[in-house]
Coordinates of C-alpha atoms in Angstrom, one line a residue:
Chain A
M1 CA 146.6 99.7 93.0
S2 CA 143.5 101.2 91.9
T3 CA 140.4 99.4 92.9
A4 CA 138.2 101.4 90.8
K5 CA 135.9 99.5 88.5
S6 CA 133.6 100.4 85.7
F7 CA 129.9 99.3 85.2
D8 CA 130.8 97.4 82.2
E9 CA 133.8 95.2 84.2
I10 CA 130.8 94.8 86.7
N11 CA 128.2 93.6 84.1
E12 CA 130.8 91.5 82.5
K13 CA 131.2 89.6 85.7
I14 CA 127.3 89.2 86.5
R15 CA 127.2 87.8 82.9
N16 CA 129.8 85.4 83.8
G17 CA 128.1 84.6 86.9
K18 CA 130.9 85.6 88.9
A19 CA 129.9 88.7 90.5
V20 CA 130.1 89.4 94.5
V21 CA 126.6 90.9 95.3
L22 CA 125.7 91.6 98.8
T23 CA 122.9 93.2 100.6
A24 CA 123.7 96.4 102.4
E25 CA 123.1 94.7 105.8
E26 CA 125.8 91.9 104.7
V27 CA 128.3 94.6 103.6
S28 CA 127.8 96.6 106.8
R29 CA 128.6 93.6 108.9
M30 CA 131.5 92.9 106.6
S31 CA 132.8 96.4 107.2
L32 CA 133.3 95.5 110.8
E33 CA 136.4 93.3 109.7
L34 CA 137.5 94.7 106.3
K35 CA 138.7 98.2 105.1
P36 CA 136.7 100.0 102.3
S37 CA 139.8 99.1 99.8
E38 CA 139.5 95.4 100.7
I39 CA 135.5 95.8 100.3
A40 CA 136.0 97.7 96.9
K41 CA 138.2 94.9 95.5
K42 CA 136.0 91.8 96.9
V43 CA 132.4 93.2 96.5
D44 CA 130.9 93.9 93.0
V45 CA 127.4 95.3 93.9
V46 CA 125.5 95.9 96.9
T47 CA 121.5 95.6 97.2
T48 CA 119.5 97.8 99.1
G49 CA 115.8 97.8 99.9
T50 CA 112.5 99.7 101.5
F51 CA 108.9 98.8 101.6
A52 CA 107.3 102.3 103.1
P53 CA 104.1 104.2 102.4
M54 CA 104.7 106.3 99.5
C55 CA 101.6 108.9 99.1
S56 CA 103.2 110.3 95.6
S57 CA 102.3 107.4 93.6
G58 CA 99.7 106.5 90.9
V59 CA 99.3 105.1 87.7
F60 CA 98.8 106.0 84.0
I61 CA 96.4 103.8 82.4
N62 CA 95.4 103.5 78.8
F63 CA 91.8 101.8 78.7
G64 CA 91.6 101.1 74.8
H65 CA 88.6 102.5 72.7
S66 CA 85.1 102.0 72.6
D67 CA 82.9 101.8 69.6
P68 CA 81.8 104.8 69.3
P69 CA 84.5 106.3 71.0
I70 CA 84.7 108.5 74.0
R71 CA 86.9 111.2 75.3
M72 CA 87.0 110.3 79.0
Q73 CA 86.5 113.6 80.8
N74 CA 85.2 112.6 84.5
V75 CA 86.5 108.9 84.9
L76 CA 85.5 106.6 87.9
L77 CA 87.2 103.4 88.8
N78 CA 85.4 101.7 91.7
N79 CA 83.7 104.8 92.3
V80 CA 87.6 106.6 92.8
P81 CA 88.1 109.3 90.5
A82 CA 91.0 109.4 88.2
Y83 CA 92.1 112.5 86.0
G84 CA 90.9 112.4 82.5
G85 CA 92.2 115.8 81.6
I86 CA 94.9 113.9 79.1
A87 CA 94.4 112.3 75.8
A88 CA 90.9 110.4 75.1
V89 CA 91.3 107.2 76.9
D90 CA 94.2 107.8 79.1
A91 CA 94.0 108.8 82.8
Y92 CA 95.9 109.2 85.8
L93 CA 94.8 107.6 89.0
G94 CA 96.6 108.8 92.3
A95 CA 97.3 106.5 94.9
T96 CA 95.8 108.9 97.6
Q97 CA 93.0 109.9 95.9
T98 CA 89.7 108.7 97.9
A99 CA 86.3 107.1 96.6
M100 CA 83.3 109.3 96.4
D101 CA 81.6 107.6 98.9
R102 CA 84.1 106.6 101.5
T103 CA 86.9 107.5 103.1
D104 CA 88.8 104.3 103.6
Y105 CA 89.2 103.1 100.0
G106 CA 91.0 105.0 97.6
G107 CA 93.2 105.0 94.5
A108 CA 95.9 102.6 96.5
H109 CA 93.1 100.0 96.7
V110 CA 92.2 100.2 92.9
I111 CA 95.9 99.8 92.1
E112 CA 96.6 96.9 94.3
E113 CA 93.2 95.2 93.0
L114 CA 94.1 95.8 89.0
L115 CA 97.6 94.4 90.0
S116 CA 96.1 91.3 91.8
G117 CA 94.0 90.6 88.3
K118 CA 90.7 91.6 89.7
D119 CA 87.7 93.1 87.9
I120 CA 87.1 97.2 88.4
K121 CA 84.1 99.0 87.2
L122 CA 85.0 101.8 85.1
K123 CA 82.6 104.8 84.5
A124 CA 83.3 108.1 82.4
T125 CA 81.5 110.7 81.2
S126 CA 82.3 113.3 78.3
C127 CA 80.4 116.2 76.7
G128 CA 80.5 114.4 73.2
T129 CA 82.7 115.6 70.0
D130 CA 82.6 114.9 66.4
C131 CA 85.9 113.0 67.0
Y132 CA 84.5 111.2 70.1
P133 CA 80.7 111.0 70.1
R134 CA 79.8 108.6 72.9
K135 CA 78.8 110.7 76.2
E136 CA 79.2 108.0 78.8
I137 CA 80.3 104.7 79.3
E138 CA 79.8 102.2 82.1
T139 CA 82.2 99.0 81.9
I140 CA 84.3 96.4 83.4
I141 CA 88.2 96.5 83.0
N142 CA 91.1 94.5 84.5
K143 CA 94.8 94.6 83.7
E144 CA 94.4 92.0 80.7
T145 CA 91.7 94.3 79.2
V146 CA 93.3 97.7 79.4
N147 CA 96.5 98.3 77.2
E148 CA 99.2 99.9 79.7
I149 CA 99.2 100.3 83.2
I150 CA 102.5 102.7 84.2
L151 CA 103.5 103.1 87.6
F152 CA 104.7 106.7 87.7
N153 CA 105.7 107.8 91.2
P154 CA 106.7 111.6 91.5
R155 CA 108.0 111.0 94.8
N156 CA 109.4 108.0 96.4
A157 CA 112.3 106.4 98.0
Y158 CA 113.2 109.6 100.5
Q159 CA 116.8 109.7 101.3
N160 CA 115.9 109.4 105.2
Y161 CA 113.1 110.9 106.8
P162 CA 112.5 112.6 110.6
V163 CA 111.3 110.4 113.4
A164 CA 107.8 111.9 114.6
V165 CA 106.6 112.5 118.3
N166 CA 103.9 114.3 119.9
S167 CA 104.4 116.7 122.2
S168 CA 100.6 117.9 122.5
K169 CA 97.8 116.5 124.9
K170 CA 96.0 114.3 122.4
T171 CA 96.5 111.7 120.3
L172 CA 97.3 112.7 116.4
Y173 CA 96.9 110.5 113.6
T174 CA 99.1 111.2 110.8
Y175 CA 100.8 109.7 108.4
M176 CA 103.3 108.4 110.6
G177 CA 100.7 106.6 112.6
M178 CA 99.0 107.1 115.6
L179 CA 101.2 109.4 117.8
F180 CA 100.4 109.4 121.6
P181 CA 100.3 112.8 123.5
N182 CA 103.3 113.5 125.8
Y183 CA 105.9 112.0 123.6
R184 CA 104.5 108.4 124.5
N185 CA 105.7 106.8 121.4
A186 CA 108.0 107.6 118.2
T187 CA 107.3 106.6 114.8
Y188 CA 110.2 106.6 112.0
S189 CA 109.9 105.3 108.3
T190 CA 113.2 104.6 106.6
S191 CA 115.0 101.0 106.5
G192 CA 118.3 102.6 108.1
E193 CA 121.4 100.5 106.4
L194 CA 119.4 98.9 104.0
S195 CA 117.7 102.2 102.7
P196 CA 118.6 102.8 98.9
L197 CA 119.6 106.5 99.3
L198 CA 121.5 106.2 102.3
N199 CA 124.0 103.9 100.5
D200 CA 124.9 106.2 97.8
P201 CA 124.4 109.8 99.8
E202 CA 126.1 111.6 97.2
L203 CA 124.1 109.9 94.5
R204 CA 127.2 109.2 92.0
T205 CA 125.6 105.9 90.9
I206 CA 122.1 106.4 91.0
G207 CA 120.5 109.1 88.5
I208 CA 118.1 109.4 85.4
G209 CA 117.6 105.9 83.9
T210 CA 119.1 103.6 86.7
A211 CA 117.4 100.6 86.5
I212 CA 115.9 99.3 90.2
F213 CA 113.7 96.8 91.8
L214 CA 110.2 98.6 91.6
S215 CA 107.5 96.7 93.5
G216 CA 108.6 93.3 92.4
A217 CA 109.5 94.0 88.8
K218 CA 112.3 96.0 87.0
G219 CA 111.8 99.7 87.0
F220 CA 113.5 102.7 86.2
V221 CA 114.5 106.4 87.9
A222 CA 112.7 108.5 85.7
W223 CA 114.0 111.7 87.1
N224 CA 115.0 113.3 90.6
G225 CA 111.9 113.0 92.7
T226 CA 109.7 116.4 93.9
Q227 CA 111.1 118.0 96.7
F228 CA 114.5 116.9 96.0
N229 CA 116.6 119.0 98.3
T230 CA 120.4 118.8 98.5
K231 CA 120.7 121.5 101.0
K232 CA 119.6 119.5 103.7
P233 CA 122.4 119.2 106.6
R234 CA 124.7 116.2 106.7
N235 CA 126.5 114.5 109.6
S236 CA 130.1 114.1 109.4
L237 CA 130.0 111.1 107.0
G238 CA 128.4 113.2 104.7
I239 CA 124.8 111.3 105.1
P240 CA 122.1 113.7 105.0
V241 CA 120.1 113.9 108.6
S242 CA 116.7 114.6 107.6
N243 CA 114.3 114.2 104.5
A244 CA 117.0 115.3 101.4
A245 CA 116.7 113.5 98.0
T246 CA 113.8 111.7 96.5
L247 CA 113.5 109.9 93.4
S248 CA 110.9 109.7 90.7
V249 CA 110.3 106.0 89.3
I250 CA 108.5 104.3 86.7
G251 CA 107.7 100.7 85.7
N252 CA 105.0 98.4 84.2
L253 CA 102.6 97.7 86.9
K254 CA 101.4 94.4 84.8
E255 CA 105.1 93.1 85.5
M256 CA 104.8 93.8 89.3
S257 CA 103.6 91.8 92.3
P258 CA 100.8 92.5 95.0
D259 CA 103.4 91.0 97.2
F260 CA 105.4 94.4 97.1
L261 CA 102.2 96.6 96.4
K262 CA 100.0 97.2 99.0
A263 CA 97.2 100.0 99.8
A264 CA 96.9 101.2 103.0
Y265 CA 94.6 103.4 104.8
Y266 CA 95.5 105.6 107.9
R267 CA 92.7 106.4 110.2
K268 CA 91.6 110.1 110.3
Y269 CA 94.8 110.6 107.7
G270 CA 93.7 108.9 104.6
V271 CA 95.1 106.3 102.1
S272 CA 98.5 105.7 100.9
I273 CA 100.4 102.9 99.5
F274 CA 103.4 100.9 100.3
I275 CA 106.1 100.7 97.4
G276 CA 109.1 98.6 97.1
I277 CA 112.0 99.8 96.0
G278 CA 115.7 98.4 95.9
I279 CA 118.8 99.9 93.9
P280 CA 121.6 98.0 93.2
I281 CA 124.7 100.0 94.2
P282 CA 127.6 99.1 91.9
V283 CA 130.9 99.1 94.1
I284 CA 133.0 101.3 91.8
D285 CA 135.6 102.6 93.8
E286 CA 136.6 102.7 97.3
D287 CA 134.4 106.1 98.0
I288 CA 131.3 103.9 97.4
A289 CA 132.7 100.9 99.5
K290 CA 132.9 103.4 102.1
S291 CA 129.5 104.8 101.8
V292 CA 127.7 101.0 101.3
S293 CA 129.5 100.0 104.4
V294 CA 127.6 102.4 106.8
R295 CA 125.9 101.1 109.7
N296 CA 122.5 102.0 111.5
E297 CA 124.7 103.8 114.3
Q298 CA 126.0 106.0 111.9
I299 CA 123.0 107.0 110.2
E300 CA 121.5 109.8 112.1
T301 CA 118.1 111.4 111.7
I302 CA 116.5 114.5 113.2
I303 CA 113.2 114.1 115.3
C304 CA 110.5 116.4 114.8
D305 CA 107.4 117.3 117.2
Y306 CA 104.0 116.9 115.2
G307 CA 102.2 118.3 118.1
T308 CA 103.7 121.8 117.3
S309 CA 102.8 123.7 113.9
G310 CA 105.4 123.5 111.4
H311 CA 106.8 120.0 112.9
P312 CA 110.0 121.5 114.3
E313 CA 113.0 119.7 114.9
I314 CA 113.6 118.7 118.8
G315 CA 116.4 116.4 118.7
R316 CA 118.0 113.8 116.6
T317 CA 119.0 110.3 117.0
N318 CA 120.4 107.4 115.1
Y319 CA 118.9 104.0 113.4
K320 CA 120.3 101.7 115.6
A321 CA 118.4 103.3 118.8
L322 CA 115.6 103.4 116.7
Q323 CA 115.8 99.6 115.6
D324 CA 116.6 98.7 119.0
G325 CA 113.0 100.1 120.2
F326 CA 114.0 103.3 122.3
I327 CA 115.4 106.9 121.9
E328 CA 116.4 109.3 124.5
L329 CA 114.6 112.6 124.1
N330 CA 115.5 115.4 127.0
G331 CA 116.1 112.7 129.3
K332 CA 113.2 110.6 128.5
R333 CA 113.0 107.2 127.1
I334 CA 110.7 106.9 124.4
R335 CA 109.3 103.5 122.6
T336 CA 109.8 103.7 119.1
A337 CA 108.0 101.8 116.0
S338 CA 108.5 101.5 112.5
M339 CA 106.1 102.7 109.7
S340 CA 107.8 100.9 106.9
S341 CA 108.6 96.9 106.7
M342 CA 112.1 96.0 107.5
F343 CA 111.1 92.3 107.0
K344 CA 109.9 93.3 103.3
A345 CA 113.0 95.7 103.0
R346 CA 115.2 92.8 103.5
Q347 CA 113.4 90.7 101.0
I348 CA 113.6 92.9 98.3
A349 CA 117.2 93.3 98.8
E350 CA 117.6 89.6 98.8
T351 CA 115.5 89.5 95.7
L352 CA 117.4 92.1 93.7
K353 CA 120.5 89.8 94.6
N354 CA 119.5 87.0 93.5
W355 CA 118.0 88.6 90.2
I356 CA 121.8 89.8 89.8
K357 CA 123.4 86.9 90.8
K358 CA 121.3 84.8 88.0
D359 CA 122.3 87.5 85.5
K360 CA 118.5 88.3 85.3
F361 CA 119.2 92.1 86.1
Q362 CA 122.2 94.2 84.9
I363 CA 123.3 97.6 86.4
N364 CA 123.7 100.7 84.6
E365 CA 125.3 104.0 84.4
P366 CA 122.9 106.7 84.9
V367 CA 121.9 108.7 81.7
Q368 CA 122.3 112.0 83.6
Q369 CA 123.0 112.7 87.1
L370 CA 120.4 114.1 89.5
P371 CA 120.8 117.7 90.4
F372 CA 123.5 118.8 92.7
N373 CA 122.2 122.3 94.0
T374 CA 118.6 122.6 95.0
S375 CA 116.5 123.8 97.4
L376 CA 112.7 124.1 98.3
N377 CA 110.3 127.0 98.0
S378 CA 107.4 127.2 100.2
L379 CA 104.2 128.2 99.0
K380 CA 103.6 132.2 99.5
I381 CA 100.2 133.3 99.8
R382 CA 99.4 136.7 97.8
S383 CA 96.8 138.4 95.6
E384 CA 99.0 139.5 92.9
Chain B
M1 CA 98.5 79.2 135.8
K2 CA 97.2 82.5 134.5
K3 CA 94.3 82.8 132.2
R4 CA 92.7 86.2 130.9
L5 CA 88.8 85.8 130.3
I6 CA 86.1 88.2 129.0
L7 CA 83.1 87.8 131.5
N8 CA 79.7 88.8 129.9
F9 CA 77.1 89.9 132.4
T10 CA 73.6 90.1 131.5
E11 CA 70.8 92.2 133.2
G12 CA 69.8 89.3 135.3
N13 CA 73.4 88.8 137.2
V14 CA 75.1 92.0 137.0
E15 CA 73.8 92.9 140.2
E16 CA 75.6 89.7 141.8
P17 CA 79.3 90.1 143.4
I18 CA 80.6 87.6 141.6
T19 CA 84.3 88.7 142.0
Y20 CA 84.1 88.2 145.4
F21 CA 82.8 84.7 145.4
L22 CA 85.9 83.9 142.9
I23 CA 88.1 85.1 145.4
K24 CA 86.5 84.0 148.5
N25 CA 85.4 80.1 147.4
Y26 CA 88.1 79.7 145.0
D27 CA 91.0 81.4 146.4
L28 CA 91.8 82.9 142.8
L29 CA 94.4 85.7 142.4
V30 CA 92.0 87.9 140.7
N31 CA 92.9 91.2 138.4
I32 CA 90.3 93.2 136.7
L33 CA 92.0 94.7 133.7
K34 CA 88.8 96.4 132.0
A35 CA 85.3 96.7 132.7
E36 CA 82.5 98.0 131.0
I37 CA 79.4 97.3 133.4
Y38 CA 76.2 99.1 133.6
P39 CA 73.7 98.5 136.4
E40 CA 70.4 96.9 135.1
E41 CA 72.2 96.4 131.5
G42 CA 74.9 94.2 132.0
G43 CA 78.2 94.5 130.4
N44 CA 81.7 92.8 129.9
L45 CA 84.9 92.9 132.1
L46 CA 88.1 91.7 131.4
M47 CA 89.8 89.6 134.3
E48 CA 93.1 87.8 134.7
M49 CA 92.6 84.5 137.2
E50 CA 95.6 82.9 138.7
G51 CA 95.3 79.8 140.3
D52 CA 95.8 75.8 139.7
E53 CA 94.0 74.6 136.6
K54 CA 91.6 72.5 138.7
T55 CA 90.2 75.4 140.6
I56 CA 90.3 77.5 137.4
K57 CA 88.1 74.9 135.6
K58 CA 85.7 74.8 138.8
S59 CA 85.7 78.9 139.0
I60 CA 84.4 78.8 135.2
N61 CA 81.8 76.2 135.6
Y62 CA 80.6 78.7 138.8
L63 CA 80.5 81.3 136.2
K64 CA 78.4 79.6 134.1
S65 CA 76.0 78.4 136.6
R66 CA 75.6 81.8 137.5
N67 CA 74.5 82.6 133.6
V68 CA 77.9 84.4 133.1
E69 CA 79.3 83.9 129.7
V70 CA 82.9 83.3 129.8
V71 CA 85.0 83.9 126.7
N72 CA 88.8 83.4 126.4
V73 CA 90.4 86.6 125.4
D74 CA 91.9 85.4 122.3
R75 CA 88.5 84.4 121.0
K76 CA 87.9 88.1 120.7
I77 CA 90.8 89.3 118.9
H78 CA 91.4 88.1 115.3
F79 CA 94.6 89.1 113.5
R80 CA 95.1 88.0 109.6
E81 CA 98.9 87.4 109.8
E82 CA 98.7 86.0 106.4
D83 CA 98.4 89.4 104.9
C84 CA 100.6 91.0 107.2
I85 CA 103.5 93.3 105.7
Y86 CA 105.1 93.7 109.3
C87 CA 105.5 97.1 109.1
G88 CA 105.1 97.8 112.9
S89 CA 102.1 100.3 112.9
C90 CA 100.4 98.3 115.8
T91 CA 103.4 97.9 117.7
A92 CA 103.5 101.9 118.0
V93 CA 100.0 101.5 120.0
C94 CA 100.3 98.7 121.7
C95 CA 101.3 99.8 125.5
T96 CA 101.3 96.3 126.8
G97 CA 103.7 95.1 124.6
S98 CA 101.2 92.5 123.1
L99 CA 102.3 93.2 119.8
S100 CA 106.2 93.5 119.3
I101 CA 108.6 93.1 116.4
D102 CA 111.0 90.2 116.5
K103 CA 114.7 92.0 115.9
K104 CA 115.9 89.0 114.4
T105 CA 113.0 88.0 111.7
W106 CA 111.3 91.5 111.8
K107 CA 108.2 89.9 111.8
I108 CA 105.1 90.8 114.0
V109 CA 105.1 88.7 117.5
F110 CA 101.6 88.7 118.6
N111 CA 101.4 87.5 122.4
K112 CA 97.4 87.3 123.3
E113 CA 98.2 86.8 127.0
K114 CA 99.3 90.5 127.5
C115 CA 96.4 91.7 125.3
L116 CA 94.1 94.4 127.0
V117 CA 91.5 94.1 124.3
C118 CA 91.9 98.0 123.9
G119 CA 91.7 97.9 120.4
L120 CA 94.5 100.5 119.3
C121 CA 96.1 98.1 116.9
A122 CA 92.8 98.0 115.0
E123 CA 92.7 101.6 114.5
A124 CA 96.3 101.6 113.7
C125 CA 97.0 99.0 111.0
P126 CA 96.9 100.2 107.5
L127 CA 95.8 97.0 106.3
S128 CA 92.9 96.6 108.7
L129 CA 94.0 93.2 109.5
F130 CA 92.9 93.1 113.3
E131 CA 89.4 92.5 114.5
V132 CA 88.9 93.1 118.0
S133 CA 85.8 93.2 120.1
F134 CA 85.4 93.4 123.9
G135 CA 81.6 93.4 124.1
N136 CA 79.5 91.0 122.0

């Protein structure tokens, strides 16, 4: 008997309040006792979650027109530059952009403050034109006064990420935290068996148009993320062992929650932003049942040395060891620490589960699959 | 019992062999964990004392009589846990195990008894939730 289910059948169950929804952690535990075919029959949707620093994030804002109007060319929000090279009162504020006068405050902080309903100082200048005669403006905005604030993140939700260690003789200040010399600590930033793209490694159910949990609201997968790479090596279960697929995601910032979006500052690295992403995986067949059942010990990732130029791969480990607190590298036991919040990742998977159970959230088939065959170009330095 | 204290010396009492008297007169097990002391200037010393409660109380009175300011170590560390997202960045740099993640709840556990007031957590926290001061 086929255990295959369509998206429509699953949505019908969600509407009737009969869908069986589990988090990826719960289904991983279930897999110790049940076979994939049994899980495929029993479970309809599996929810995932991650809450991690994702630098490639930002918001499009439309400020509304003043009288007389201005075509904002140079835009500052709380003294953080936003990109104004689009239409008159549209701008893009990137999360990692730092303020003109300090390095520990940036776009991410402005985005979090906007979301929290705080007032933000807007300053903009322009050369003045017949359509837009005003040359400068200085005012106060907040999320109620502006038209749209669209969170549009070009690269989020990395499918796996390498562990960082440091072989050098000095402490390194990185986006993977403070790395002590002589391999004295190791940091990682993936929620293991809860991580969205590790539960559907072939991206069969996730694609353009997939509805997702995005920082507390319903958002969507807009496109593949930048640096999307399908050529990364995979383990025997078909799971990439390093940073492979990525997602570009979009949603309405005004509907999001500051509980699931946090500005971050990493000393001597810069500003970043914690984004919360949860993706529902419909258990459409036995193969998907198998992939959502994956456990931390089965998900491997490479270890990279940030103390050597190019961050070469120097080993491999799995998420059970990472979460237990120690990894082995060349006979040495290294203490591990997470850079992403498992606490919040769990909260996200639970929240999404409850949304689906209460029919507040339906699953949908991708409008288009993500690419199957991509690799990365590096930037060559040349004069012609 | 064990107690971790920060002793603040001034220009006036920095030359006195106070640790010696703590050991000799109060029979305390004294472990100096960190010290920043400059002759003719004063400074701070992080000390772990082990002994019975009464003796520790007496020894603190002795320190106060010598004009040494005594501060419980946890009064020098402030952690705004209510804003914590429990990422784990602080646990990456905490060598004493004072900061750790509970593997069941995935929340940060802060055991101030193990803290050496090194201040690395304040450097590592991406949300700047720690304030640590060894000196004044």
